[in-house]
mmCIF file of C-alpha atoms (C1' of nucleotides) in Angstrom:
data_model
loop_
_atom_site.group_PDB
_atom_site.id
_atom_site.type_symbol
_atom_site.label_atom_id
_atom_site.label_comp_id
_atom_site.label_asym_id
_atom_site.label_seq_id
_atom_site.Cartn_x
_atom_site.Cartn_y
_atom_site.Cartn_z
ATOM 1 C CA MET Y 1277 20.682 8.060 -12.363
ATOM 2 C CA ASP Y 1278 20.181 11.535 -13.817
ATOM 3 C CA MET Y 1279 21.166 14.294 -11.117
ATOM 4 C CA ILE Y 1280 18.357 16.472 -9.726
ATOM 5 C CA SER Y 1281 18.611 19.870 -11.194
ATOM 6 C CA GLY Y 1282 17.766 23.246 -9.182
ATOM 7 C CA THR Y 1283 18.898 25.043 -6.436
ATOM 8 C CA ASP Y 1284 17.427 24.945 -2.687
ATOM 9 C CA ASP Y 1285 17.986 28.282 -1.438
ATOM 10 C CA ASP Y 1286 14.257 29.621 -2.259
ATOM 11 C CA TYR Y 1287 13.238 29.450 1.208
ATOM 12 C CA SER Y 1288 14.186 31.584 4.206
ATOM 13 C CA GLU Y 1289 15.323 29.995 7.276
ATOM 14 C CA ASN Y 1290 16.742 32.763 9.228
ATOM 15 C CA ALA Y 1291 13.898 35.212 9.979
ATOM 16 C CA GLU Y 1292 11.536 32.614 11.811
ATOM 17 C CA SER Y 1293 13.594 29.348 11.781
ATOM 18 C CA ARG Y 1294 12.593 28.250 15.365
ATOM 19 C CA SER Y 1295 8.809 28.030 14.575
ATOM 20 C CA LYS Y 1296 8.472 26.801 10.891
ATOM 21 C CA LEU Y 1297 10.491 24.248 9.225
ATOM 22 C CA PRO Y 1298 11.122 24.914 5.370
ATOM 23 C CA SER Y 1299 9.333 22.469 3.149
ATOM 24 C CA SER Y 1300 11.142 20.419 0.269
ATOM 25 C CA LYS Y 1301 10.285 21.019 -3.211
ATOM 26 C CA TYR Y 1302 10.901 17.234 -3.690
ATOM 27 C CA LYS Y 1303 8.483 14.515 -3.459
ATOM 28 C CA GLY Y 1304 8.584 12.289 -0.115
ATOM 29 C CA VAL Y 1305 11.039 14.690 1.149
ATOM 30 C CA VAL Y 1306 10.325 16.095 4.711
ATOM 31 C CA PRO Y 1307 12.178 18.527 6.920
ATOM 32 C CA GLN Y 1308 13.837 17.536 10.276
ATOM 33 C CA PRO Y 1309 14.295 19.958 13.105
ATOM 34 C CA ASN Y 1310 17.757 19.771 13.152
ATOM 35 C CA GLY Y 1311 18.173 20.788 9.334
ATOM 36 C CA ARG Y 1312 18.545 17.696 7.879
ATOM 37 C CA TRP Y 1313 15.959 15.926 5.478
ATOM 38 C CA GLY Y 1314 14.009 12.882 5.928
ATOM 39 C CA ALA Y 1315 12.595 10.550 3.206
ATOM 40 C CA GLN Y 1316 9.508 8.661 3.424
ATOM 41 C CA ILE Y 1317 7.207 6.780 1.064
ATOM 42 C CA TYR Y 1318 3.774 5.572 1.729
ATOM 43 C CA GLU Y 1319 2.210 2.346 1.014
ATOM 44 C CA LYS Y 1320 -0.872 0.712 2.105
ATOM 45 C CA HIS Y 1321 -1.993 3.559 4.332
ATOM 46 C CA GLN Y 1322 1.451 3.320 6.152
ATOM 47 C CA ARG Y 1323 4.458 5.572 6.056
ATOM 48 C CA VAL Y 1324 7.893 3.609 5.453
ATOM 49 C CA TRP Y 1325 10.692 5.704 6.534
ATOM 50 C CA LEU Y 1326 13.738 5.862 4.203
ATOM 51 C CA GLY Y 1327 16.168 7.676 6.423
ATOM 52 C CA THR Y 1328 17.402 10.934 7.212
ATOM 53 C CA PHE Y 1329 19.958 12.796 5.043
ATOM 54 C CA ASN Y 1330 21.963 15.999 4.873
ATOM 55 C CA ASP Y 1331 20.572 17.689 1.714
ATOM 56 C CA GLN Y 1332 17.549 17.390 -0.079
ATOM 57 C CA GLU Y 1333 18.773 15.978 -3.174
ATOM 58 C CA GLU Y 1334 20.102 12.892 -1.482
ATOM 59 C CA ALA Y 1335 16.709 12.286 0.320
ATOM 60 C CA ALA Y 1336 14.962 12.956 -3.031
ATOM 61 C CA GLN Y 1337 17.158 10.372 -4.874
ATOM 62 C CA VAL Y 1338 16.481 7.830 -1.897
ATOM 63 C CA TYR Y 1339 12.602 8.594 -2.475
ATOM 64 C CA ASP Y 1340 12.714 8.008 -6.047
ATOM 65 C CA ILE Y 1341 14.648 4.627 -5.674
ATOM 66 C CA ALA Y 1342 11.965 3.390 -3.230
ATOM 67 C CA ALA Y 1343 9.223 4.848 -5.485
ATOM 68 C CA LEU Y 1344 10.607 2.713 -8.423
ATOM 69 C CA ARG Y 1345 10.833 -0.260 -6.399
ATOM 70 C CA PHE Y 1346 7.436 0.203 -4.822
ATOM 71 C CA ARG Y 1347 5.595 1.515 -7.906
ATOM 72 C CA GLY Y 1348 7.325 0.155 -10.858
ATOM 73 C CA GLN Y 1349 8.689 2.064 -13.952
ATOM 74 C CA ASN Y 1350 5.456 4.485 -14.098
ATOM 75 C CA ALA Y 1351 6.015 5.751 -10.655
ATOM 76 C CA VAL Y 1352 6.245 9.402 -10.436
ATOM 77 C CA THR Y 1353 9.688 10.418 -9.161
ATOM 78 C CA ASN Y 1354 11.673 13.624 -8.737
ATOM 79 C CA LEU Y 1355 13.996 13.001 -11.550
ATOM 80 C CA LYS Y 1356 13.932 11.512 -14.915
ATOM 81 C CA THR Y 1357 15.888 8.942 -16.596
ATOM 82 C CA THR Y 1358 16.741 7.526 -20.135
ATOM 83 C CA ASN Y 1359 20.006 6.174 -20.418
ATOM 84 C CA ASP Y 1360 21.342 2.586 -19.938
ATOM 85 C CA GLN Y 1361 23.081 3.287 -16.751
ATOM 86 C CA ASP Y 1362 19.424 4.175 -15.619
ATOM 87 C CA TYR Y 1363 18.048 1.007 -17.189
ATOM 88 C CA MET Y 1364 20.601 -0.997 -15.230
ATOM 89 C CA GLU Y 1365 19.478 0.639 -12.015
ATOM 90 C CA LYS Y 1366 15.919 -0.251 -12.896
ATOM 91 C CA LEU Y 1367 16.750 -3.802 -13.332
ATOM 92 C CA PHE Y 1368 18.639 -3.676 -10.146
ATOM 93 C CA LEU Y 1369 15.679 -2.311 -8.274
ATOM 94 C CA THR Y 1370 13.167 -4.804 -9.701
ATOM 95 C CA SER Y 1371 15.481 -7.763 -8.988
ATOM 96 C CA HIS Y 1372 15.447 -6.988 -5.206
ATOM 97 C CA SER Y 1373 12.910 -7.015 -2.646
ATOM 98 C CA LYS Y 1374 11.295 -3.969 -1.054
ATOM 99 C CA ASP Y 1375 12.747 -4.693 2.237
ATOM 100 C CA GLU Y 1376 16.221 -5.341 0.685
ATOM 101 C CA ILE Y 1377 16.180 -1.878 -1.178
ATOM 102 C CA VAL Y 1378 14.499 -0.064 2.060
ATOM 103 C CA ASP Y 1379 17.459 -1.672 4.229
ATOM 104 C CA MET Y 1380 20.042 -0.662 1.661
ATOM 105 C CA LEU Y 1381 18.701 2.762 1.759
ATOM 106 C CA ARG Y 1382 18.309 3.043 5.644
ATOM 107 C CA LYS Y 1383 21.841 1.659 5.797
ATOM 108 C CA HIS Y 1384 23.192 4.240 2.873
ATOM 109 C CA THR Y 1385 24.696 1.055 1.296
ATOM 110 C CA TYR Y 1386 22.440 1.403 -1.827
ATOM 111 C CA GLU Y 1387 25.066 2.911 -4.205
ATOM 112 C CA HIS Y 1388 27.614 0.340 -3.324
ATOM 113 C CA GLU Y 1389 25.312 -2.597 -3.587
ATOM 114 C CA LEU Y 1390 24.008 -0.996 -7.110
ATOM 115 C CA GLU Y 1391 27.773 -0.887 -8.562
ATOM 116 C CA GLN Y 1392 28.428 -4.176 -7.626
ATOM 117 C CA SER Y 1393 25.554 -5.483 -9.320
ATOM 118 C CA LYS Y 1394 26.311 -3.402 -12.394
ATOM 119 C CA GLN Y 1395 29.411 -5.566 -12.658
ATOM 120 C CA TYR Y 1396 26.768 -8.462 -13.327
ATOM 121 C CA TYR Y 1397 24.853 -6.745 -15.749
ATOM 122 C CA ALA Y 1398 27.832 -5.523 -17.527
ATOM 123 C CA ALA Y 1399 29.378 -9.045 -17.776
ATOM 124 C CA SER Y 1400 26.169 -10.165 -19.367
ATOM 125 C CA ILE Y 1401 25.190 -7.153 -21.410
ATOM 126 C CA CYS Y 1402 26.178 -8.966 -24.602
ATOM 127 C CA HIS Y 1403 23.346 -11.150 -24.098
ATOM 128 C CA MET Y 1404 21.165 -8.438 -24.387
ATOM 129 C CA ASP Y 1405 19.411 -7.400 -27.784
ATOM 130 C CA LEU Y 1406 19.633 -3.584 -28.283
ATOM 131 C CA SER Y 1407 17.842 -3.494 -31.442
ATOM 132 C CA GLY Y 1408 15.327 -0.679 -31.632
ATOM 133 C CA SER Y 1409 16.109 2.421 -29.808
ATOM 134 C CA ASN Y 1410 15.916 1.960 -25.896
ATOM 135 C CA THR Y 1411 14.433 -1.527 -26.134
ATOM 136 C CA ILE Y 1412 16.381 -4.236 -24.409
ATOM 137 C CA ASN Y 1413 15.021 -7.649 -24.513
ATOM 138 C CA PRO Y 1414 16.075 -10.229 -22.187
ATOM 139 C CA SER Y 1415 18.254 -13.125 -23.583
ATOM 140 C CA ARG Y 1416 16.223 -15.832 -24.762
ATOM 141 C CA GLU Y 1417 17.327 -18.978 -26.210
ATOM 142 C CA PHE Y 1418 14.961 -20.716 -28.547
ATOM 143 C CA LEU Y 1419 14.997 -24.456 -27.992
ATOM 144 C CA PHE Y 1420 12.200 -26.128 -29.850
ATOM 145 C CA GLU Y 1421 8.550 -26.358 -30.461
ATOM 146 C CA LYS Y 1422 6.089 -28.911 -31.270
ATOM 147 C CA VAL Y 1423 2.745 -28.983 -32.916
ATOM 148 C CA VAL Y 1424 0.787 -31.036 -30.192
ATOM 149 C CA THR Y 1425 -0.776 -34.297 -31.472
ATOM 150 C CA PRO Y 1426 -4.203 -35.416 -30.596
ATOM 151 C CA SER Y 1427 -2.681 -37.921 -27.950
ATOM 152 C CA ASP Y 1428 -0.696 -35.077 -26.542
ATOM 153 C CA VAL Y 1429 -3.814 -33.268 -25.521
ATOM 154 C CA GLY Y 1430 -5.569 -36.475 -24.924
ATOM 155 C CA LYS Y 1431 -6.317 -38.503 -21.915
ATOM 156 C CA LEU Y 1432 -2.758 -39.945 -21.713
ATOM 157 C CA ASN Y 1433 -1.831 -37.077 -19.486
ATOM 158 C CA ARG Y 1434 1.674 -36.710 -21.353
ATOM 159 C CA ILE Y 1435 3.279 -34.891 -24.212
ATOM 160 C CA VAL Y 1436 5.802 -36.760 -26.285
ATOM 161 C CA ILE Y 1437 9.086 -34.610 -26.373
ATOM 162 C CA PRO Y 1438 10.611 -35.528 -30.004
ATOM 163 C CA LYS Y 1439 13.649 -37.739 -29.291
ATOM 164 C CA GLN Y 1440 16.206 -35.402 -30.889
ATOM 165 C CA GLN Y 1441 14.990 -32.359 -29.154
ATOM 166 C CA ALA Y 1442 14.922 -34.127 -25.725
ATOM 167 C CA GLU Y 1443 18.377 -35.223 -25.973
ATOM 168 C CA LYS Y 1444 19.595 -32.060 -27.361
ATOM 169 C CA HIS Y 1445 18.067 -29.762 -24.921
ATOM 170 C CA PHE Y 1446 16.687 -31.806 -21.913
ATOM 171 C CA ALA Y 1447 19.677 -34.253 -21.419
ATOM 172 C CA MET Y 1448 19.137 -36.579 -18.346
ATOM 173 C CA ASN Y 1449 21.483 -38.751 -16.821
ATOM 174 C CA PRO Y 1450 20.778 -42.646 -16.679
ATOM 175 C CA GLU Y 1451 19.767 -42.728 -13.197
ATOM 176 C CA SER Y 1452 17.236 -40.134 -13.757
ATOM 177 C CA ALA Y 1453 15.776 -41.871 -16.556
ATOM 178 C CA SER Y 1454 13.685 -44.292 -14.545
ATOM 179 C CA LYS Y 1455 12.174 -41.987 -12.172
ATOM 180 C CA GLY Y 1456 12.130 -38.857 -14.230
ATOM 181 C CA LEU Y 1457 12.976 -35.244 -13.274
ATOM 182 C CA LEU Y 1458 10.731 -32.466 -12.082
ATOM 183 C CA LEU Y 1459 11.201 -29.474 -14.322
ATOM 184 C CA ASN Y 1460 10.005 -26.190 -13.609
ATOM 185 C CA PHE Y 1461 8.649 -24.247 -16.715
ATOM 186 C CA GLU Y 1462 7.661 -20.790 -16.529
ATOM 187 C CA ASP Y 1463 4.752 -19.397 -18.815
ATOM 188 C CA GLU Y 1464 4.286 -15.999 -20.277
ATOM 189 C CA LEU Y 1465 2.140 -15.225 -17.198
ATOM 190 C CA GLY Y 1466 4.794 -15.888 -14.941
ATOM 191 C CA THR Y 1467 2.965 -19.088 -13.741
ATOM 192 C CA VAL Y 1468 5.583 -21.922 -13.024
ATOM 193 C CA TRP Y 1469 4.593 -25.250 -14.253
ATOM 194 C CA ARG Y 1470 6.057 -28.381 -12.504
ATOM 195 C CA LEU Y 1471 6.343 -31.011 -14.906
ATOM 196 C CA ARG Y 1472 7.814 -34.489 -14.750
ATOM 197 C CA TYR Y 1473 10.129 -35.407 -17.306
ATOM 198 C CA CYS Y 1474 11.084 -38.991 -17.847
ATOM 199 C CA TYR Y 1475 12.046 -41.659 -20.518
ATOM 200 C CA TRP Y 1476 9.490 -44.356 -21.380
ATOM 201 C CA SER Y 1477 11.650 -47.300 -22.250
ATOM 202 C CA SER Y 1478 8.615 -49.065 -23.488
ATOM 203 C CA SER Y 1479 8.110 -46.864 -26.224
ATOM 204 C CA GLN Y 1480 11.598 -45.434 -26.259
ATOM 205 C CA SER Y 1481 10.264 -41.949 -25.911
ATOM 206 C CA TYR Y 1482 10.821 -38.950 -23.736
ATOM 207 C CA VAL Y 1483 7.526 -37.654 -22.208
ATOM 208 C CA LEU Y 1484 6.237 -34.597 -19.822
ATOM 209 C CA THR Y 1485 3.832 -36.496 -17.784
ATOM 210 C CA LYS Y 1486 2.790 -35.272 -14.247
ATOM 211 C CA GLY Y 1487 1.236 -31.858 -14.507
ATOM 212 C CA TRP Y 1488 0.887 -31.986 -18.214
ATOM 213 C CA SER Y 1489 -2.749 -32.346 -18.226
ATOM 214 C CA LYS Y 1490 -3.384 -29.659 -15.964
ATOM 215 C CA PHE Y 1491 -1.480 -27.439 -18.494
ATOM 216 C CA VAL Y 1492 -3.488 -28.746 -21.430
ATOM 217 C CA LYS Y 1493 -6.789 -27.991 -19.490
ATOM 218 C CA GLU Y 1494 -5.538 -24.588 -18.219
ATOM 219 C CA LYS Y 1495 -4.243 -23.232 -21.639
ATOM 220 C CA ASN Y 1496 -6.938 -24.921 -23.380
ATOM 221 C CA LEU Y 1497 -4.658 -26.799 -25.535
ATOM 222 C CA LYS Y 1498 -5.949 -28.315 -28.625
ATOM 223 C CA ALA Y 1499 -4.351 -30.480 -31.175
ATOM 224 C CA GLY Y 1500 -2.575 -28.789 -33.776
ATOM 225 C CA ASP Y 1501 -1.285 -26.276 -31.277
ATOM 226 C CA LEU Y 1502 2.043 -25.200 -30.876
ATOM 227 C CA VAL Y 1503 4.150 -25.278 -27.871
ATOM 228 C CA CYS Y 1504 7.139 -23.634 -27.479
ATOM 229 C CA PHE Y 1505 10.396 -24.230 -25.321
ATOM 230 C CA TRP Y 1506 12.957 -21.736 -24.587
ATOM 231 C CA ARG Y 1507 15.372 -20.712 -21.880
ATOM 232 C CA SER Y 1508 16.018 -17.190 -20.506
ATOM 233 C CA ILE Y 1509 19.260 -16.040 -18.839
ATOM 234 C CA ASN Y 1510 18.945 -14.426 -15.511
ATOM 235 C CA MET Y 1511 21.483 -11.576 -15.702
ATOM 236 C CA VAL Y 1512 21.484 -11.104 -11.823
ATOM 237 C CA HIS Y 1513 22.808 -14.689 -11.516
ATOM 238 C CA ALA Y 1514 24.271 -15.365 -14.701
ATOM 239 C CA HIS Y 1515 24.906 -18.876 -13.921
ATOM 240 C CA HIS Y 1516 20.936 -19.707 -13.637
ATOM 241 C CA SER Y 1517 18.542 -20.044 -16.514
ATOM 242 C CA LYS Y 1518 14.989 -20.770 -16.337
ATOM 243 C CA LEU Y 1519 13.249 -22.895 -18.496
ATOM 244 C CA HIS Y 1520 9.984 -21.602 -20.052
ATOM 245 C CA ILE Y 1521 6.915 -23.000 -22.096
ATOM 246 C CA ASP Y 1522 4.703 -20.942 -24.206
ATOM 247 C CA CYS Y 1523 1.853 -22.295 -26.285
ATOM 248 C CA LYS Y 1524 -0.093 -20.553 -29.098
ATOM 249 C CA PRO Y 1525 -3.165 -21.568 -31.183
ATOM 250 C CA GLY Y 1526 -2.370 -23.471 -34.509
ATOM 251 C CA ASN Y 1527 -4.689 -23.319 -37.411
ATOM 252 C CA GLY Y 1528 -8.323 -23.984 -36.571
ATOM 253 C CA SER Y 1529 -8.577 -23.695 -32.920
ATOM 254 C CA ASP Y 1530 -10.353 -20.819 -31.133
ATOM 255 C CA PHE Y 1531 -7.907 -18.306 -32.151
ATOM 256 C CA GLU Y 1532 -9.700 -15.155 -31.388
ATOM 257 C CA GLU Y 1533 -9.965 -15.570 -27.646
ATOM 258 C CA MET Y 1534 -6.617 -16.775 -27.383
ATOM 259 C CA GLN Y 1535 -5.114 -14.028 -29.288
ATOM 260 C CA SER Y 1536 -6.410 -11.275 -27.391
ATOM 261 C CA ARG Y 1537 -4.972 -12.796 -24.053
ATOM 262 C CA VAL Y 1538 -1.609 -13.134 -26.046
ATOM 263 C CA ASP Y 1539 -1.842 -9.397 -27.032
ATOM 264 C CA LEU Y 1540 -2.195 -8.249 -23.621
ATOM 265 C CA LEU Y 1541 0.203 -10.413 -21.644
ATOM 266 C CA ASP Y 1542 3.043 -11.851 -24.052
ATOM 267 C CA PRO Y 1543 5.857 -9.342 -24.514
ATOM 268 C CA VAL Y 1544 7.380 -11.061 -27.276
ATOM 269 C CA GLN Y 1545 4.358 -10.667 -29.462
ATOM 270 C CA THR Y 1546 3.475 -7.370 -28.710
ATOM 271 C CA GLY Y 1547 6.995 -5.857 -28.367
ATOM 272 C CA SER Y 1548 5.542 -2.952 -26.206
ATOM 273 C CA VAL Y 1549 5.963 -4.866 -22.911
ATOM 274 C CA LEU Y 1550 8.695 -7.123 -22.081
ATOM 275 C CA ARG Y 1551 9.134 -9.380 -18.986
ATOM 276 C CA LEU Y 1552 12.230 -9.342 -17.029
ATOM 277 C CA PHE Y 1553 13.048 -11.038 -13.494
ATOM 278 C CA GLY Y 1554 9.129 -11.503 -13.225
ATOM 279 C CA VAL Y 1555 8.472 -7.774 -13.946
ATOM 280 C CA ASN Y 1556 6.773 -6.203 -16.870
ATOM 281 C CA ILE Y 1557 8.829 -3.228 -17.976
ATOM 282 C CA LEU Y 1558 7.783 -0.841 -20.794
ATOM 283 C CA GLU Y 1559 9.962 -0.475 -23.759
ATOM 284 C CA LYS Y 1560 10.354 3.381 -23.701
ATOM 285 C CA PRO Y 1561 11.858 4.516 -20.501
ATOM 286 C CA ASP Y 1562 12.013 8.150 -21.495
ATOM 287 C CA LYS Y 1563 8.292 8.364 -21.575
ATOM 288 C CA LEU Y 1564 7.736 7.140 -18.064
ATOM 289 C CA TYR Y 1565 8.686 10.045 -16.054
ATOM 290 C CA CYS Y 1566 7.588 13.361 -14.534
ATOM 291 C CA THR Y 1567 10.037 16.112 -14.073
ATOM 292 C "C1'" DC Q 1407 20.865 14.869 25.358
ATOM 293 C "C1'" DC Q 1408 20.047 15.071 20.751
ATOM 294 C "C1'" DG Q 1409 18.182 13.167 16.454
ATOM 295 C "C1'" DT Q 1410 15.424 10.058 14.475
ATOM 296 C "C1'" DG Q 1411 11.257 8.390 12.880
ATOM 297 C "C1'" DT Q 1412 6.744 7.553 14.754
ATOM 298 C "C1'" DG Q 1413 1.830 9.346 16.004
ATOM 299 C "C1'" DT Q 1414 -1.492 12.037 14.058
ATOM 300 C "C1'" DT Q 1415 -4.135 15.274 11.730
ATOM 301 C "C1'" DG Q 1416 -6.077 17.299 7.650
ATOM 302 C "C1'" DA Q 1417 -5.515 18.279 2.774
ATOM 303 C "C1'" DT Q 1418 -5.852 16.628 -1.805
ATOM 304 C "C1'" DT X 1279 -1.660 9.428 -0.406
ATOM 305 C "C1'" DC X 1280 0.756 13.062 1.028
ATOM 306 C "C1'" DA X 1281 3.212 16.844 3.883
ATOM 307 C "C1'" DA X 1282 3.200 19.255 8.268
ATOM 308 C "C1'" DC X 1283 3.725 19.283 13.123
ATOM 309 C "C1'" DA X 1284 4.775 17.669 17.586
ATOM 310 C "C1'" DC X 1285 7.347 14.819 20.472
ATOM 311 C "C1'" DA X 1286 8.235 9.968 22.315
ATOM 312 C "C1'" DC X 1287 12.008 7.239 22.411
ATOM 313 C "C1'" DG X 1288 16.121 5.107 22.239
ATOM 314 C "C1'" DG X 1289 21.323 4.922 21.448
ATOM 315 C "C1'" DG X 1290 25.498 7.179 22.887
#
DNA sequence: CCGTGTGTTGAT
DNA sequence: TCAACACACGGG
């Protein structure tokens, strides 16, 4: 992260040091009786103590980290950030729980953990698309899309996956074929749809069955609409890739209402927001911070 | 014993 | 939500 600029000698501590403690100019930083500095952040009417430190800057940094983790990219912090290093730190922050981050801060192991994780990011940074200034898109591998048929959205509670696509992208071993597999698909809202995927030998077709009708109903899917399947690469644990499902209206369905939802929520369509590791991230980091 | 971090209050 | 202040408490 960018270092905090400024000096810290603009208060006098000699004249009346015993009675009044010097305030910090940094947000979330409080003086300690012994001359050290505490860092704290508030959440839901409660203070979360972030530890004590020798100098204000260190404490301020810790506060910033917590603020980013607790409040997201728009958090007001003591420092401003713009570069890729900072971006990786944001990824790191958003991919750990609050408890984990607070724990690291208290133990003063945060920096170490961060550096460790940056190795992962560096290793998989080639999967990222850096087109367009500071925008970093998560890796997404398009699989295929299908224009849904009337029977796909009818009462059969199944969608047929075109055989060629199914065998190419959703390979299943022979013993799974009969029972089917439970696959998790995440939609653009982050909702996970658990769908049964199996092979119907009678019709010699691959289908998504259990759970599909709920998806159809929830998404108000109509015949002619498009269902798109893709994979994302989780850059924290590079070996995991998640399956995703998105749908968009085809010609003729109630496009208006749908499109407004998509504009607000689908990062790929708008380009202003992207969803990474389950967190919405604005594309321009440089305008997000106060000084 | 001493530093930490909690209890508490009042302001924004 | 925030910082200021006092001090209880717990590890060494």
